Amino acid sequence: MSAEKIISDWKKKLFKPVYWLEGEEDYFIDKIVHYAEHSILTDAEAGFNLTVFYGRDADWTQVINACKRYPMFAERQVVLLKEAQHMRDIDKLESYIGQPLTSTVFIVAYKEKKVDGRTQLAKLLKTKAELFTTKKMYDNQLPDWTNELVKSKGYTISQKGLLLLVDHIGNDLSRIDNEIEKMLVNLGSRTSITEDDIEKYVGVSKEYNPFELQSAMAAKDLSKAMRIIQYFEANPKAAPIQLVLPTLYNLFSKTYMIFGQASKDEKTIAANIGVNAWFVKDYLLVARNYGYNGVEKALLLLHHYNLRSVGINDTGSSDASLLKEMVAKMVN
């Protein structure tokens, strides 16, 4: 069951006695918990029927006692246990989870990990609770997810703007959501987010960023690549070498995988190498422009300059000088 389905059920007044939210992706857990805390009960009901515990400070007996109370002046009460992964003796909650009250909605936010599947608690959760497990989203899923998030808010986003946003922020769903909200506040009557909005409100240059450097390298446009690196040199926080090198490694390593593909269909290639179909055109362009030997050479150069960037076999070259030297060797 997804976060959206759980919240949709709650809006229809469909509740289960126990919800156990666990896993590595905080964003979806936080979304469910926020709705539970602020929207299941009215303000008047919440005064008597909302109880919030924090795992580090919570005592299991107090949590169970709260869950066993009956609601006052309402159909149900809500008990939230946040940061449950820090709670001592959390397995003692088994006695309540095994026989919960239907008038209590007990929600446990167990972040960063999952309950050990070999324990009695884990087995009980599978049969007595709504078990919601999250995991970190793969990078190739981010563009589609972000695009759907923008659509769900009633807006659209340009493809370049979308890729620029995702490339700049990376796998941080909460920050992506926050940055989108910040832009929407400033759009006025417009309903579409552009790369200009990304530049203005997120603070990343639409012309000088790792995504544009990747495009320049794919096209073997050395002069454009050098201009972007010069911008990085003048604005060190815009793209440190530790961010640029993985971006270029991803470009050439994914292209390297294309050489072993029998299919020429872009969607099939994307599925086989585990990327979003939007990026396949870039990889095919790199394959044409560099060839097998050129891509292999680029990967070896990336390894070499990564070592130099951390001081191995290098006496202190600047990040910009290393990047300029490396891309010149790749392109020529």
Coordinates of C-alpha atoms in Angstrom, one line a residue, residues 24-223:
E24 CA 14.9 4.1 4.5
E25 CA 12.9 6.9 2.8
D26 CA 11.7 9.4 5.4
Y27 CA 9.7 11.5 2.9
F28 CA 6.7 9.1 2.6
I29 CA 6.7 8.3 6.3
D30 CA 6.7 12.0 7.2
K31 CA 3.9 12.6 4.7
I32 CA 1.7 10.0 6.4
V33 CA 2.6 11.1 9.9
H34 CA 1.9 14.8 9.1
Y35 CA -1.6 14.0 7.8
A36 CA -2.3 11.8 10.8
E37 CA -1.2 14.5 13.2
H38 CA -3.0 17.4 11.5
S39 CA -6.0 16.0 9.6
I40 CA -7.5 12.8 10.9
L41 CA -9.0 14.7 13.9
T42 CA -10.6 18.1 13.9
D43 CA -8.9 20.8 16.1
A44 CA -11.6 20.3 18.7
E45 CA -11.1 16.5 18.8
A46 CA -7.3 16.7 18.8
G47 CA -7.3 18.5 22.1
F48 CA -8.5 15.3 23.9
N49 CA -7.7 12.6 21.5
L50 CA -4.3 13.1 20.0
T51 CA -1.2 11.8 21.8
V52 CA 2.3 12.1 20.4
F53 CA 5.3 10.1 21.8
Y54 CA 9.0 10.2 20.7
G55 CA 10.9 7.0 20.7
R56 CA 14.0 8.1 22.6
D57 CA 11.9 9.3 25.5
A58 CA 8.9 7.0 25.3
D59 CA 8.2 4.3 27.8
W60 CA 6.4 1.3 26.4
T61 CA 3.9 1.1 29.2
Q62 CA 2.8 4.7 28.7
V63 CA 2.4 4.1 25.0
I64 CA 0.2 1.0 25.5
N65 CA -1.9 2.8 28.2
A66 CA -2.5 5.7 25.9
C67 CA -3.6 3.3 23.1
K68 CA -6.0 1.6 25.5
R69 CA -7.8 4.7 26.4
Y70 CA -11.2 5.4 24.8
P71 CA -11.8 8.5 22.8
M72 CA -13.5 11.5 24.4
F73 CA -16.2 13.3 22.4
A74 CA -15.1 11.7 19.2
E75 CA -15.3 8.4 17.3
R76 CA -11.6 7.7 17.5
Q77 CA -8.3 8.8 19.0
V78 CA -4.9 9.0 17.4
V79 CA -1.7 7.9 19.0
L80 CA 1.6 8.7 17.2
L81 CA 4.9 7.1 18.1
K82 CA 7.6 9.1 16.2
E83 CA 11.3 8.1 15.8
A84 CA 10.3 4.6 17.1
Q85 CA 13.7 3.2 16.0
H86 CA 15.2 4.9 19.1
M87 CA 12.7 3.3 21.5
R88 CA 14.0 0.8 24.1
D89 CA 12.0 -2.4 24.6
I90 CA 9.9 -1.6 21.5
D91 CA 9.1 -5.3 21.2
K92 CA 6.9 -4.9 24.4
L93 CA 4.3 -3.3 22.1
E94 CA 3.5 -6.8 20.8
S95 CA 0.9 -7.3 23.5
Y96 CA -1.1 -4.3 22.3
I97 CA -0.5 -4.8 18.5
G98 CA -1.8 -8.4 19.0
Q99 CA -5.1 -7.1 20.4
P100 CA -5.6 -3.4 19.5
L101 CA -8.6 -1.2 20.1
T102 CA -10.7 -0.4 17.0
S103 CA -11.3 3.1 18.4
T104 CA -7.6 3.9 18.4
V105 CA -5.5 4.7 15.4
F106 CA -2.0 3.8 16.5
I107 CA 0.8 5.0 14.0
V108 CA 4.4 4.0 14.5
A109 CA 7.1 5.8 12.5
Y110 CA 10.1 3.5 12.5
K111 CA 12.6 5.3 10.2
E112 CA 16.0 4.4 8.6
K113 CA 15.6 0.7 8.8
K114 CA 13.1 -2.2 9.0
V115 CA 12.2 -4.5 11.9
D116 CA 14.2 -7.7 11.9
G117 CA 12.0 -10.1 10.0
R118 CA 13.0 -13.0 12.2
T119 CA 11.4 -11.5 15.3
Q120 CA 8.0 -12.1 16.8
L121 CA 7.2 -8.4 16.4
A122 CA 7.8 -8.6 12.6
K123 CA 5.6 -11.7 12.3
L124 CA 2.9 -10.0 14.3
L125 CA 3.0 -6.8 12.2
K126 CA 2.4 -8.8 9.0
T127 CA -0.9 -10.2 10.3
K128 CA -2.2 -7.5 12.7
A129 CA -1.0 -4.2 11.3
E130 CA -0.9 -2.2 8.1
L131 CA 2.8 -2.6 7.3
F132 CA 4.2 0.2 5.1
T133 CA 7.8 -0.3 4.0
T134 CA 9.8 2.3 2.1
K135 CA 13.2 2.2 0.4
K136 CA 15.3 4.9 -1.3
M137 CA 14.3 5.7 -4.8
Y138 CA 16.7 4.8 -7.6
D139 CA 18.2 7.8 -9.4
N140 CA 16.6 6.8 -12.7
Q141 CA 13.2 7.0 -11.0
L142 CA 13.6 10.6 -9.9
P143 CA 12.6 12.4 -13.1
D144 CA 9.3 10.6 -13.4
W145 CA 8.5 10.9 -9.7
T146 CA 9.3 14.6 -9.7
N147 CA 7.2 15.1 -12.9
E148 CA 4.3 13.4 -11.3
L149 CA 4.7 15.4 -8.1
V150 CA 4.5 18.6 -10.1
K151 CA 1.4 17.3 -11.9
S152 CA -0.3 16.4 -8.7
K153 CA 0.0 20.0 -7.6
G154 CA -1.7 21.2 -10.8
Y155 CA 1.4 22.4 -12.7
T156 CA 3.8 21.3 -15.4
I157 CA 7.6 21.5 -15.7
S158 CA 9.8 21.7 -18.8
Q159 CA 12.0 18.7 -19.5
K160 CA 15.2 20.7 -19.2
G161 CA 13.9 22.3 -16.0
L162 CA 13.0 18.9 -14.6
L163 CA 16.4 17.3 -15.3
L164 CA 18.2 20.4 -14.0
L165 CA 16.3 20.3 -10.7
V166 CA 16.8 16.5 -10.2
D167 CA 20.5 16.7 -11.2
H168 CA 21.1 19.6 -8.8
I169 CA 19.3 18.2 -5.8
G170 CA 19.8 14.4 -6.2
N171 CA 17.9 11.8 -4.2
D172 CA 16.4 14.0 -1.5
L173 CA 12.6 13.8 -2.0
S174 CA 11.8 16.2 0.8
R175 CA 14.1 18.9 -0.6
I176 CA 12.7 18.4 -4.1
D177 CA 9.2 18.9 -2.8
N178 CA 10.2 21.9 -0.8
E179 CA 12.0 23.6 -3.8
I180 CA 8.9 22.9 -6.0
E181 CA 6.6 24.5 -3.4
K182 CA 9.0 27.5 -3.2
M183 CA 8.8 28.0 -6.9
L184 CA 5.0 27.6 -7.1
V185 CA 4.5 30.4 -4.6
N186 CA 6.4 32.7 -7.0
L187 CA 4.8 31.6 -10.3
G188 CA 1.8 34.0 -10.0
S189 CA -0.8 33.0 -12.6
R190 CA 1.6 30.8 -14.6
T191 CA 1.1 27.0 -14.4
S192 CA 4.4 25.8 -15.8
I193 CA 7.9 25.7 -14.2
T194 CA 10.7 26.6 -16.6
E195 CA 14.5 26.3 -16.4
D196 CA 14.5 30.1 -15.7
D197 CA 12.5 29.4 -12.5
I198 CA 15.0 26.7 -11.5
E199 CA 17.8 29.2 -11.9
K200 CA 16.0 32.1 -10.1
Y201 CA 14.4 30.3 -7.2
V202 CA 16.6 27.2 -6.6
G203 CA 19.8 29.0 -7.3
V204 CA 21.5 26.8 -9.9
S205 CA 22.6 28.3 -13.2
K206 CA 20.7 26.9 -16.2
E207 CA 23.8 27.3 -18.4
Y208 CA 26.7 26.4 -16.0
N209 CA 26.0 23.2 -14.1
P210 CA 27.1 19.5 -14.1
F211 CA 24.1 18.6 -16.3
E212 CA 25.2 21.1 -19.0
L213 CA 28.8 19.9 -18.7
Q214 CA 27.6 16.4 -19.3
S215 CA 25.8 17.6 -22.4
A216 CA 28.8 19.4 -23.7
M217 CA 31.0 16.3 -23.1
A218 CA 28.4 14.1 -24.9
A219 CA 28.6 16.4 -27.9
K220 CA 32.4 16.7 -27.7
D221 CA 32.0 20.5 -27.4
L222 CA 35.3 21.3 -25.8
S223 CA 34.9 25.1 -25.8

